[in-house]
Amino acid sequence: MQRVRIKDVAREAGVALSTAALALRDDSRLRPETRRAVREAAERLGYVYDRSAALMRSGKSHTVGLLVCELTNPFYAELTAGVEEALDEAGYATMLANTSESVLRQRRMLERFREQPVDGVLLMPATGTPPALIGELQAWRVPHATVVRGFRAGAHAGPDNRAGTRLATEHLLGLGHRRIAFLGGAARNSVSTGRWDGYARSMARAGLAAEHLPCSTDIGAAAAIAQALPPESPTALVCFNDSVAFGATLGLLRAGRMPGRDVAVTGFDDVREAAHWYPPLTTIRVAPRVIGQAAARVLLHRMEQPEAPPLREILPPALVVRESCGAGLRRAD
Amino acid sequence: MQRVRIKDVAREAGVALSTAALALRDDSRLRPETRRAVREAAERLGYVYDRSAALMRSGKSHTVGLLVCELTNPFYAELTAGVEEALDEAGYATMLANTSESVLRQRRMLERFREQPVDGVLLMPATGTPPALIGELQAWRVPHATVVRGFRAGAHAGPDNRAGTRLATEHLLGLGHRRIAFLGGAARNSVSTGRWDGYARSMARAGLAAEHLPCSTDIGAAAAIAQALPPESPTALVCFNDSVAFGATLGLLRAGRMPGRDVAVTGFDDVREAAHWYPPLTTIRVAPRVIGQAAARVLLHRMEQPEAPPLREILPPALVVRESCGAGLRRAD
DNA sequence: TGGCAGGATTGGAACGTTCCAATTACCCTG
DNA sequence: CAGGGTAATTGGAACGTTCCAATCCTGCCA
């Protein structure tokens, strides 16, 4: 039992090969009844479209490569789901690859996308990605866009990090805090600098000193730092992201201090767990799904109009007040 | 500037097209110096291998389709990372698709894999997947295996659910609990029945009555149920998975009862957050990464020997004792 | 009745690999 | 030096689509 080809469908329907091919693509040049006849013949024979042949001839794969820096991070997982959904709606399949923050793996996957080939690449750069990589992508002439973590130029979609930490910081200032520290953001990338900036500028505007507690995004590392915080330390922590904030609340609890009452804590991202944390986390919502959709839009635009200037979608974040900032309690002061 | 083909590389190296093709595949029939010469010529011209052409001719895509039921679930995300890693090592790329628990989307993606085509399919069935789907896959003659959620027959890799809840239940029995309820497992699938079975049998063996508190895997739903638990209720909860357990601890806290001290709680999966939860969760470790690797093995075996009986890898789980079961406290009784 | 416009259909040449059979080059043996 | 065997290379036909130009209708008008 051989595989069924367009040729076979054509014979079955009593038309030429090219006619059958057109009919299967539902081309309007063909009479509706011809299209229907071919379609039925295909159904009868159990015809399965062969993308590899089509791709080879047409050069269009209708596939986008998506490079995720860390799939096991809920934020990026959610983002990925958003991207996939949006691309699917536009008729594109997603070829997903997880780099696990390895620049080497990222290179290999990119190379693979190039061979595949895909019609476009969406990149969430692994930490430590040399900016030169973007230049290479340009040289390869594959339409591409960066997501969340970005570089100076090129198509991009991501949250407005600066505005996010500004919201958090101003909220804490409004609650009366004066000693506010920034926890996390040890990595050197656009996200770290953006979030630090938003915090630092707000502090400067209020005439207060900024204070940096560097920390990786590991929940355990953050917990250790928070636990060791001396009593005369900051009364509020603006955390780099929710993971760090989770760690911070945990460390405070271990040290016998109640997050929200003794020390205010804010996160960034609003991952699903944030609402269910103990205590529920006050954080900055960036809606990863929405960013994913924006990323898909930006890339599709690039693919359709390669000559147009690249789009940059910087999405405004929102403050979500829950309990870890102590907003409900402070009022009693 | 045209794309560089093997033809061009051959001309540059001064050999025939077929020779160049062989050289690029590093075929041992060719003299080493010929291989090197061609390789260098390819390098000079910036040759990029075209997989679509190769796939079309050879029928081998060196790609495996992976259907994930819910990518935003940390457990499945971790599992996915494991699969991808193992397949990558074996020289296969992963075509990842997220079904978001939609049977419809799952169908579409499967269809797409069929057209692509991929060399094999790894399936984490969406809830509600008709068992007939496996029959279809068989008819399609695409090597496949199920992961975590499985069916009666066919290649499969997943945790030993029965053994897992048995471990948890016996641990709680050992701590002196007599009224132990099972929270979660409302869905009708192999995972639910397996976990329920392990719990129910252990209870029966101890001569105690089993008690089912049905609940979706939503953290909020679990919290609501736990919060509403009357005082004369069970003293211990065996939860369907970690998400449910997270919800349970949260609900208890809201009701002013301390998980571990007032009510013992165990989870299932040991996701990353379990160790960092408040209180740290006693749970059943199934090591999603390891399952992912097993799944890759099982599928590869199926692809290599389609006629051999399908492998089934049921991985033994381990009990991880932390604080939510109150093991550290009970000793004082 | 011939010509013509336009829609509907067709034939055949690509696309860039892999696969197979055929050829050449080279060395060894009798 | 013919014959034969092996290693190295080559030529050309696939693979199943899409694309393009060419052809075939059919009805309409002069």
XYZ file of C-alpha atoms (C1' of nucleotides) in Angstrom:
726
model
C 0.000 0.000 0.000
C 1.766 3.071 -1.346
C 1.357 6.592 -0.170
C -1.306 8.501 -2.032
C -0.081 11.380 -4.183
C -1.737 14.256 -5.950
C -1.161 12.218 -9.094
C -3.386 9.448 -7.743
C -6.049 11.879 -6.645
C -6.000 13.437 -10.110
C -6.486 10.061 -11.765
C -9.294 9.160 -9.401
C -11.051 12.449 -10.058
C -10.402 12.239 -13.792
C -8.506 15.521 -14.054
C -4.934 16.571 -14.729
C -2.343 16.629 -11.973
C -2.109 20.419 -11.984
C -5.873 20.701 -11.765
C -5.963 18.445 -8.758
C -3.177 20.450 -7.142
C -5.090 23.673 -7.694
C -8.288 22.125 -6.406
C -6.626 20.940 -3.221
C -5.457 24.469 -2.587
C -9.028 25.590 -3.238
C -7.928 27.943 -6.010
C -10.714 30.190 -7.267
C -9.669 29.720 -10.868
C -11.270 26.288 -10.761
C -14.994 25.619 -11.038
C -16.491 24.880 -7.635
C -17.746 21.483 -8.768
C -14.286 20.506 -9.981
C -12.858 21.495 -6.647
C -15.465 19.473 -4.862
C -14.913 16.431 -7.051
C -11.176 16.476 -6.437
C -11.691 17.034 -2.759
C -13.940 14.029 -2.597
C -11.495 11.891 -4.531
C -8.755 12.896 -2.107
C -10.989 11.980 0.790
C -11.769 8.587 -0.760
C -8.132 7.730 -1.266
C -6.974 9.120 2.065
C -4.630 11.657 0.511
C -2.125 13.334 2.826
C -0.477 16.581 1.777
C 3.294 16.422 1.714
C 4.722 19.621 3.101
C 8.318 18.760 2.420
C 7.729 18.652 -1.323
C 5.791 21.877 -1.236
C 8.415 23.571 0.846
C 11.146 22.461 -1.465
C 9.422 23.802 -4.529
C 7.911 26.978 -3.125
C 10.428 27.853 -0.454
C 7.570 28.712 1.924
C 7.387 26.505 4.973
C 4.607 28.327 6.830
C 6.614 27.581 9.903
C 8.204 29.924 12.406
C 11.103 28.979 14.637
C 10.710 29.947 18.270
C 13.745 29.895 20.505
C 12.822 29.902 24.186
C 15.523 30.682 26.709
C 13.961 28.623 29.515
C 10.806 26.686 28.972
C 10.565 25.546 32.562
C 10.170 29.142 33.665
C 6.399 29.648 33.948
C 6.646 33.145 32.561
C 8.280 31.998 29.353
C 6.034 28.960 29.140
C 2.977 31.193 29.205
C 4.577 33.531 26.698
C 5.317 30.613 24.423
C 1.731 29.477 24.580
C 0.640 32.965 23.531
C 3.031 33.057 20.614
C 1.983 29.652 19.406
C -1.680 30.518 19.613
C -1.287 33.735 17.662
C 0.907 32.203 14.985
C -1.457 29.296 14.624
C -4.279 31.731 13.981
C -2.225 33.327 11.235
C -1.700 29.929 9.643
C 1.820 29.332 10.833
C 3.120 26.325 12.706
C 5.647 26.876 15.465
C 8.890 25.000 15.566
C 9.788 25.287 19.219
C 13.219 24.835 20.688
C 14.324 25.243 24.266
C 17.816 26.574 24.759
C 17.863 26.245 28.566
C 19.864 29.449 28.711
C 22.717 27.840 26.814
C 24.257 30.069 24.186
C 25.717 26.989 22.525
C 22.414 25.199 22.262
C 20.862 28.388 21.007
C 23.414 28.505 18.208
C 22.763 24.909 17.235
C 19.019 25.389 17.157
C 19.331 28.544 15.122
C 21.508 26.690 12.647
C 18.846 24.019 12.436
C 16.146 26.599 11.765
C 18.278 27.889 8.962
C 18.527 24.479 7.362
C 14.928 23.543 7.955
C 14.197 26.216 6.749
C 11.672 28.344 8.636
C 10.032 31.495 7.337
C 10.920 33.502 10.411
C 12.595 33.319 13.781
C 11.392 34.565 17.156
C 14.194 34.799 19.646
C 14.197 35.036 23.426
C 17.955 35.367 23.751
C 19.739 33.166 26.284
C 21.629 35.168 28.868
C 25.065 35.880 27.539
C 23.987 36.028 23.917
C 26.481 38.196 22.032
C 24.732 41.123 20.349
C 26.593 40.094 17.199
C 24.148 37.219 16.823
C 21.532 39.649 15.576
C 23.928 40.781 12.894
C 24.325 37.177 11.798
C 20.584 36.698 11.610
C 20.454 39.765 9.434
C 23.161 38.370 7.186
C 21.203 35.154 6.877
C 18.288 37.258 5.649
C 15.790 35.430 7.793
C 13.054 37.673 9.183
C 13.347 37.763 12.936
C 12.293 39.506 16.107
C 13.444 39.464 19.702
C 11.060 38.890 22.581
C 11.284 40.235 26.137
C 15.061 40.385 26.122
C 16.095 42.601 23.287
C 18.857 44.589 21.723
C 19.195 48.176 20.624
C 17.572 47.759 17.244
C 15.456 45.342 15.272
C 11.917 44.093 15.630
C 11.006 43.515 19.266
C 8.133 42.849 21.611
C 8.385 43.025 25.358
C 7.202 44.703 28.513
C 8.095 48.222 29.512
C 10.436 47.233 32.308
C 11.218 50.761 33.370
C 7.556 51.686 33.726
C 6.945 48.485 35.681
C 9.395 49.086 38.494
C 8.401 52.728 38.505
C 4.815 51.691 39.276
C 5.990 49.367 42.032
C 8.349 51.870 43.571
C 5.863 54.741 43.495
C 3.243 52.507 45.038
C 5.588 51.708 47.928
C 6.535 55.364 48.263
C 2.858 56.208 48.407
C 2.467 53.725 51.248
C 5.006 55.724 53.211
C 8.137 53.623 52.733
C 11.417 55.497 52.606
C 14.053 52.765 52.684
C 13.250 50.707 49.603
C 15.807 48.295 48.115
C 15.955 46.580 44.738
C 16.435 42.822 45.020
C 17.733 40.846 42.040
C 18.887 41.837 38.587
C 22.431 40.583 38.733
C 22.507 39.705 35.025
C 23.637 42.230 32.465
C 20.823 42.473 29.993
C 18.156 44.846 28.806
C 15.609 43.516 31.273
C 17.830 43.995 34.309
C 18.935 47.466 33.394
C 15.386 48.506 32.516
C 13.912 47.348 35.786
C 16.715 48.799 37.836
C 16.364 52.109 36.016
C 12.663 52.409 36.713
C 13.283 51.836 40.393
C 16.372 54.043 40.685
C 14.819 56.992 38.874
C 11.710 56.903 41.041
C 13.872 56.895 44.126
C 15.956 59.773 42.801
C 12.823 61.747 41.987
C 11.692 61.270 45.598
C 15.125 62.421 46.781
C 15.940 59.022 48.253
C 18.986 56.769 47.904
C 18.754 53.687 45.751
C 20.027 50.447 47.181
C 20.907 47.356 45.166
C 20.830 43.816 46.559
C 22.144 41.762 43.609
C 20.687 38.291 43.355
C 20.131 35.619 40.747
C 16.569 34.731 39.812
C 16.759 31.528 41.804
C 14.083 31.340 44.457
C 16.483 29.748 46.935
C 19.131 32.417 46.480
C 16.596 35.150 47.027
C 15.299 33.418 50.144
C 18.797 33.252 51.613
C 19.385 36.960 51.081
C 16.003 37.953 52.510
C 16.457 35.710 55.511
C 19.813 37.303 56.312
C 18.476 40.839 56.052
C 19.357 42.747 59.249
C 16.541 44.371 61.281
C 17.591 47.917 60.444
C 17.336 47.010 56.758
C 14.939 48.356 54.117
C 11.247 48.284 54.933
C 10.336 47.406 51.372
C 11.766 45.313 48.547
C 11.184 45.897 44.864
C 12.007 42.492 43.389
C 13.339 41.808 39.938
C 10.613 39.279 39.210
C 8.080 37.032 40.898
C 10.561 34.213 41.499
C 12.800 36.553 43.420
C 9.792 37.902 45.282
C 8.679 34.372 46.163
C 12.129 33.744 47.543
C 12.050 37.015 49.427
C 8.738 36.277 51.163
C 9.978 32.820 52.017
C 13.207 34.136 53.505
C 11.323 36.708 55.532
C 8.937 34.077 56.888
C 11.907 31.938 57.876
C 13.370 34.893 59.716
C 10.082 35.284 61.547
C 9.022 38.423 59.713
C 5.689 38.614 57.979
C 5.844 39.851 54.373
C 3.414 42.701 53.952
C 3.306 43.556 57.631
C 6.992 43.746 58.562
C 8.507 44.185 55.137
C 6.686 45.061 51.937
C 7.504 42.983 48.866
C 6.605 43.491 45.216
C 7.233 41.160 42.295
C 7.273 41.487 38.539
C 5.499 39.369 35.906
C 2.380 38.243 37.757
C 2.845 34.552 37.026
C -0.072 32.318 37.842
C 1.277 31.373 41.267
C 1.521 34.997 42.381
C -2.171 35.216 43.263
C -1.975 31.972 45.200
C 1.207 32.656 47.073
C 1.313 33.120 50.829
C 0.851 35.948 51.176
C -0.677 36.796 47.797
C 1.910 38.756 45.885
C 1.626 42.401 44.905
C 3.266 42.506 41.536
C 3.523 44.042 38.089
C 1.364 42.363 35.514
C 2.918 42.104 32.086
C 0.539 39.481 30.691
C 2.949 37.061 29.024
C 0.210 35.860 26.675
C -0.304 39.383 25.415
C 3.420 39.816 24.872
C 3.398 36.547 22.957
C 0.674 37.825 20.719
C 2.528 41.081 20.188
C 5.668 39.148 19.305
C 3.782 37.151 16.704
C 2.387 40.370 15.230
C 5.776 42.013 15.065
C 7.353 39.029 13.355
C 4.534 38.575 10.861
C 4.847 42.234 9.909
C 8.548 41.704 9.368
C 7.900 38.646 7.218
C 5.322 40.409 5.095
C 7.253 43.636 4.665
C 10.944 42.910 5.060
C 11.844 46.370 3.791
C 9.666 48.326 6.195
C 11.289 49.576 9.397
C 11.039 46.933 12.120
C 8.197 47.274 14.632
C 8.876 47.611 18.345
C 6.016 46.885 20.716
C 6.733 47.930 24.282
C 3.755 46.920 26.368
C 2.667 48.951 29.374
C 2.513 46.961 32.606
C -0.068 47.250 35.354
C 0.238 47.238 39.119
C -1.662 44.417 40.810
C -2.096 45.138 44.505
C -2.463 42.092 46.735
C -1.160 41.557 50.232
C 2.623 41.273 50.119
C 3.003 45.052 49.912
C 0.901 45.536 52.997
C -1.369 48.044 51.292
C -4.331 46.818 53.304
C -2.453 47.194 56.573
C -0.561 50.438 56.138
C -3.744 52.378 56.122
C -3.903 51.882 59.885
C -0.648 53.792 60.441
C 23.160 36.561 -4.615
C 21.714 33.101 -5.069
C 21.502 30.397 -2.491
C 24.492 28.071 -2.539
C 23.691 24.478 -3.497
C 25.647 21.272 -3.446
C 26.122 21.786 -7.160
C 28.039 24.997 -6.493
C 30.132 23.416 -3.790
C 30.978 20.572 -6.173
C 32.089 22.993 -8.858
C 34.182 24.961 -6.383
C 35.839 21.775 -5.127
C 36.273 20.387 -8.617
C 34.320 17.177 -8.043
C 31.002 15.749 -9.191
C 27.764 16.691 -7.494
C 27.309 13.218 -6.013
C 30.824 13.262 -4.655
C 30.225 16.560 -2.943
C 26.990 15.235 -1.501
C 28.760 12.204 -0.116
C 31.568 14.327 1.265
C 29.163 16.621 3.071
C 27.656 13.590 4.732
C 31.182 12.499 5.639
C 30.754 9.163 3.893
C 33.627 6.772 4.486
C 33.684 5.649 0.880
C 35.386 8.906 -0.011
C 39.062 9.619 0.507
C 39.599 11.776 3.576
C 41.346 14.478 1.568
C 38.441 14.665 -0.855
C 36.061 15.049 2.059
C 38.186 17.803 3.515
C 38.464 19.624 0.213
C 34.696 19.609 -0.289
C 34.125 20.657 3.288
C 36.426 23.608 2.805
C 34.759 24.586 -0.427
C 31.379 24.498 1.323
C 32.781 26.669 4.083
C 34.163 29.157 1.552
C 30.857 29.505 -0.245
C 28.745 29.524 2.884
C 26.764 26.461 1.936
C 23.628 25.739 3.947
C 22.136 22.255 3.916
C 18.561 22.134 2.710
C 16.595 19.714 4.839
C 13.401 20.021 2.893
C 15.022 18.598 -0.224
C 16.659 15.823 1.734
C 13.443 14.983 3.503
C 11.572 14.862 0.273
C 13.983 12.439 -1.317
C 14.840 10.271 1.647
C 11.619 10.426 3.602
C 13.586 10.837 6.823
C 13.057 14.107 8.612
C 15.062 13.405 11.773
C 12.317 15.215 13.554
C 9.940 14.020 16.225
C 6.593 15.611 16.925
C 5.853 16.276 20.581
C 2.309 17.055 21.616
C 2.108 18.635 25.066
C -1.245 18.794 26.783
C -0.446 21.912 28.797
C 2.840 23.646 28.419
C 2.132 26.206 31.107
C 1.956 23.415 33.676
C 5.434 23.322 35.235
C 5.372 19.548 35.408
C 4.819 19.153 31.696
C 7.218 21.962 30.915
C 9.982 20.169 32.767
C 9.031 16.900 31.114
C 9.157 18.551 27.730
C 12.619 19.878 28.433
C 13.733 16.341 29.281
C 12.304 14.895 26.102
C 13.854 17.559 23.964
C 17.245 17.096 25.547
C 17.239 13.327 25.091
C 16.012 13.467 21.512
C 18.569 16.119 20.692
C 21.283 13.825 21.950
C 20.002 11.099 19.653
C 20.205 13.478 16.705
C 16.529 14.320 16.457
C 14.949 17.734 16.471
C 11.702 18.214 18.334
C 8.683 19.765 16.731
C 6.759 20.963 19.734
C 3.060 21.734 19.827
C 0.936 22.798 22.751
C -2.630 21.565 22.740
C -3.743 23.444 25.873
C -5.899 20.445 26.734
C -7.991 20.929 23.625
C -8.827 17.713 21.822
C -9.558 19.741 18.712
C -6.204 21.473 18.701
C -4.565 18.139 19.366
C -6.199 16.720 16.261
C -5.065 19.635 14.136
C -1.499 19.394 15.351
C -1.395 15.666 14.794
C -2.639 16.197 11.270
C 0.092 18.700 10.782
C 2.740 16.269 12.024
C 1.428 13.798 9.539
C 1.853 16.228 6.679
C 5.155 17.544 7.835
C 6.057 14.641 8.083
C 7.802 13.674 11.320
C 9.551 10.378 11.986
C 7.684 9.754 15.216
C 5.125 11.232 17.574
C 5.216 11.581 21.334
C 1.806 12.216 22.772
C 0.678 13.559 26.133
C -3.022 13.159 25.466
C -5.312 16.075 26.223
C -8.014 15.218 28.744
C -10.942 13.781 26.886
C -8.874 12.236 24.131
C -10.840 9.322 22.679
C -8.871 6.078 22.951
C -9.664 5.575 19.264
C -7.026 8.179 18.479
C -4.329 5.627 19.158
C -5.917 3.342 16.611
C -5.752 6.127 14.082
C -2.093 6.730 14.792
C -1.533 3.056 14.218
C -3.380 3.192 10.913
C -1.213 6.140 9.909
C 1.763 3.914 10.518
C 3.658 6.640 12.353
C 5.734 5.339 15.273
C 4.361 6.806 18.465
C 4.346 6.590 22.223
C 2.197 8.057 24.970
C 3.676 9.921 27.912
C 2.329 10.171 31.467
C -1.283 9.781 30.436
C -1.582 6.507 28.605
C -3.894 3.877 27.293
C -4.135 0.132 27.733
C -1.589 -0.798 25.103
C 1.164 0.744 23.020
C 4.529 2.246 23.816
C 4.392 4.339 26.966
C 6.490 6.098 29.561
C 5.163 7.470 32.790
C 5.246 7.355 36.559
C 3.850 4.487 38.622
C 0.872 6.382 39.948
C -0.433 3.568 42.097
C 2.902 3.113 43.850
C 3.140 6.862 44.380
C -0.066 7.359 46.333
C 0.637 4.104 48.140
C 3.894 5.595 49.416
C 2.141 8.768 50.488
C -0.741 6.986 52.183
C 1.458 4.518 54.033
C 3.657 7.366 55.206
C 0.635 9.127 56.680
C -0.619 5.887 58.217
C 2.809 5.442 59.751
C 2.515 8.882 61.291
C -0.625 7.717 63.066
C -3.317 9.224 60.869
C -6.538 7.260 60.572
C -8.894 9.622 58.747
C -7.127 10.259 55.465
C -8.957 11.649 52.438
C -7.976 11.794 48.798
C -8.279 15.292 47.339
C -8.524 15.776 43.562
C -8.679 13.365 40.675
C -12.016 14.343 39.236
C -10.959 13.591 35.660
C -11.477 10.148 34.185
C -8.081 9.089 32.958
C -5.321 6.621 33.678
C -3.520 9.025 35.982
C -6.552 9.693 38.176
C -7.576 6.078 38.488
C -4.010 4.978 39.212
C -3.475 7.506 41.967
C -6.854 6.858 43.505
C -6.204 3.124 43.405
C -2.897 3.363 45.235
C -4.520 5.383 47.981
C -7.700 3.312 48.246
C -5.877 -0.009 48.372
C -3.550 1.160 51.110
C -6.505 2.317 53.134
C -8.297 -0.973 52.566
C -5.216 -2.917 53.592
C -5.157 -0.920 56.842
C -8.836 -1.685 57.333
C -9.825 1.956 56.953
C -12.484 3.660 54.855
C -11.412 5.572 51.781
C -12.824 9.041 51.287
C -12.898 10.962 48.027
C -12.990 14.748 47.783
C -13.246 15.293 44.018
C -11.567 18.450 42.771
C -10.101 19.831 39.557
C -6.367 20.468 39.422
C -6.948 24.182 39.781
C -5.133 25.635 42.756
C -8.045 27.946 43.552
C -10.607 25.165 43.492
C -8.515 23.070 45.847
C -8.086 26.022 48.180
C -11.816 26.560 48.354
C -12.474 22.945 49.264
C -9.741 22.848 51.909
C -10.890 26.100 53.422
C -14.439 24.776 53.782
C -13.307 21.538 55.424
C -15.242 21.077 58.708
C -13.253 20.616 61.947
C -14.237 16.991 62.383
C -12.849 16.331 58.912
C -9.896 14.156 57.902
C -6.600 14.805 59.644
C -4.632 14.144 56.480
C -5.014 14.811 52.762
C -3.421 12.775 49.991
C -3.568 15.204 47.081
C -3.789 14.302 43.415
C -0.804 16.475 42.526
C 1.254 19.386 43.790
C -1.079 22.031 42.427
C -3.928 20.555 44.408
C -1.686 20.293 47.453
C -0.668 23.934 47.071
C -4.315 24.852 46.999
C -5.008 22.665 50.019
C -2.309 24.284 52.165
C -3.521 27.694 51.091
C -7.112 26.912 51.990
C -6.091 25.542 55.373
C -4.024 28.634 56.115
C -7.000 30.807 55.227
C -9.131 28.775 57.617
C -6.549 29.406 60.306
C -5.218 25.871 60.352
C -1.540 25.185 59.896
C -0.740 22.569 57.239
C 1.515 19.937 58.772
C 0.485 20.720 62.349
C -3.301 20.704 62.136
C -3.777 18.773 58.919
C -1.152 16.746 57.049
C -0.913 17.323 53.316
C 1.003 15.412 50.639
C 1.388 16.266 46.973
C 2.415 14.407 43.856
C 5.036 15.361 41.216
C 7.548 17.334 43.263
C 7.556 20.353 40.975
C 10.216 22.921 41.589
C 8.016 25.103 43.770
C 7.227 22.253 46.167
C 10.471 22.650 48.097
C 9.937 26.397 48.365
C 6.301 26.365 49.328
C 5.067 27.514 52.693
C 5.254 25.085 54.344
C 7.639 23.007 52.221
C 5.590 20.269 50.624
C 5.917 16.575 51.369
C 5.321 14.974 48.028
C 5.986 12.131 45.615
C 8.904 12.738 43.322
C 8.474 11.459 39.807
C 11.310 13.418 38.222
C 9.659 14.765 35.069
C 13.026 15.085 33.365
C 13.653 11.377 33.874
C 10.231 10.516 32.486
C 11.017 12.691 29.506
C 14.209 10.779 28.877
C 12.378 7.473 29.223
C 9.755 8.669 26.767
C 12.439 9.524 24.246
C 13.997 6.069 24.691
C 10.706 4.291 24.249
C 9.891 6.187 21.087
C 13.334 5.762 19.571
C 13.079 2.026 20.156
C 9.728 2.045 18.392
C 11.179 3.965 15.468
C 14.122 1.652 15.114
C 12.196 -1.586 15.520
C 8.605 -0.986 14.492
C 7.895 -4.717 14.555
C 9.142 -5.371 18.083
C 6.570 -5.276 20.893
C 6.207 -1.726 22.235
C 8.175 -0.825 25.342
C 6.434 0.379 28.492
C 8.520 2.196 31.077
C 6.713 2.688 34.368
C 9.000 4.668 36.616
C 9.025 4.123 40.376
C 8.371 7.275 42.398
C 10.020 8.324 45.635
C 8.630 9.870 48.784
C 10.107 13.256 49.630
C 9.410 14.159 53.241
C 9.298 17.867 54.019
C 7.059 19.735 56.422
C 3.518 19.703 55.108
C 2.951 16.155 56.379
C 4.023 17.132 59.872
C 6.526 14.306 60.114
C 8.858 16.474 62.155
C 6.089 17.418 64.569
C 4.207 14.184 65.052
C 7.141 12.633 66.775
C 6.208 14.701 69.844
C 2.838 12.945 70.155
C -20.064 31.364 -39.464
C -15.784 33.123 -37.909
C -13.392 35.528 -34.406
C -12.518 36.603 -29.797
C -12.469 37.206 -24.824
C -12.208 35.076 -20.743
C -12.477 31.357 -17.735
C -11.076 26.560 -16.954
C -7.797 23.192 -17.509
C -3.420 21.089 -18.788
C 1.673 19.829 -19.610
C 6.031 20.113 -18.307
C 9.910 22.167 -16.144
C 11.716 23.317 -12.045
C 13.248 22.865 -6.699
C 18.003 20.401 -4.168
C 18.668 16.446 -2.353
C 19.471 11.047 -2.094
C 19.871 6.677 -4.126
C 21.489 3.354 -7.279
C 23.887 1.636 -10.945
C 27.661 2.513 -13.785
C 32.201 4.005 -14.644
C 36.945 4.984 -13.808
C 41.388 4.480 -11.404
C 44.431 1.797 -9.268
C 46.810 -2.138 -7.587
C 47.732 -6.939 -7.378
C 48.298 -11.605 -9.188
C 49.430 -15.115 -12.344
C 50.607 -7.737 -19.860
C 45.910 -9.466 -19.478
C 42.565 -10.140 -16.078
C 40.233 -9.257 -11.948
C 39.147 -7.149 -7.726
C 38.496 -3.169 -4.853
C 38.234 1.615 -3.783
C 36.825 6.079 -5.415
C 34.073 8.668 -8.131
C 30.371 9.825 -11.303
C 25.800 10.362 -13.947
C 21.239 10.442 -13.896
C 16.794 9.242 -12.279
C 13.831 9.750 -8.757
C 10.978 12.236 -4.747
C 5.871 15.253 -4.838
C 4.955 19.536 -5.072
C 4.420 24.483 -7.291
C 4.843 27.597 -10.987
C 4.320 29.231 -15.562
C 3.017 29.217 -20.063
C 0.196 27.022 -23.232
C -4.051 25.057 -24.639
C -8.816 24.078 -24.613
C -13.530 25.408 -24.084
C -17.746 28.097 -24.201
C -20.636 31.654 -25.180
C -21.158 35.978 -27.444
C -21.039 39.317 -30.962
C -20.459 40.988 -35.561
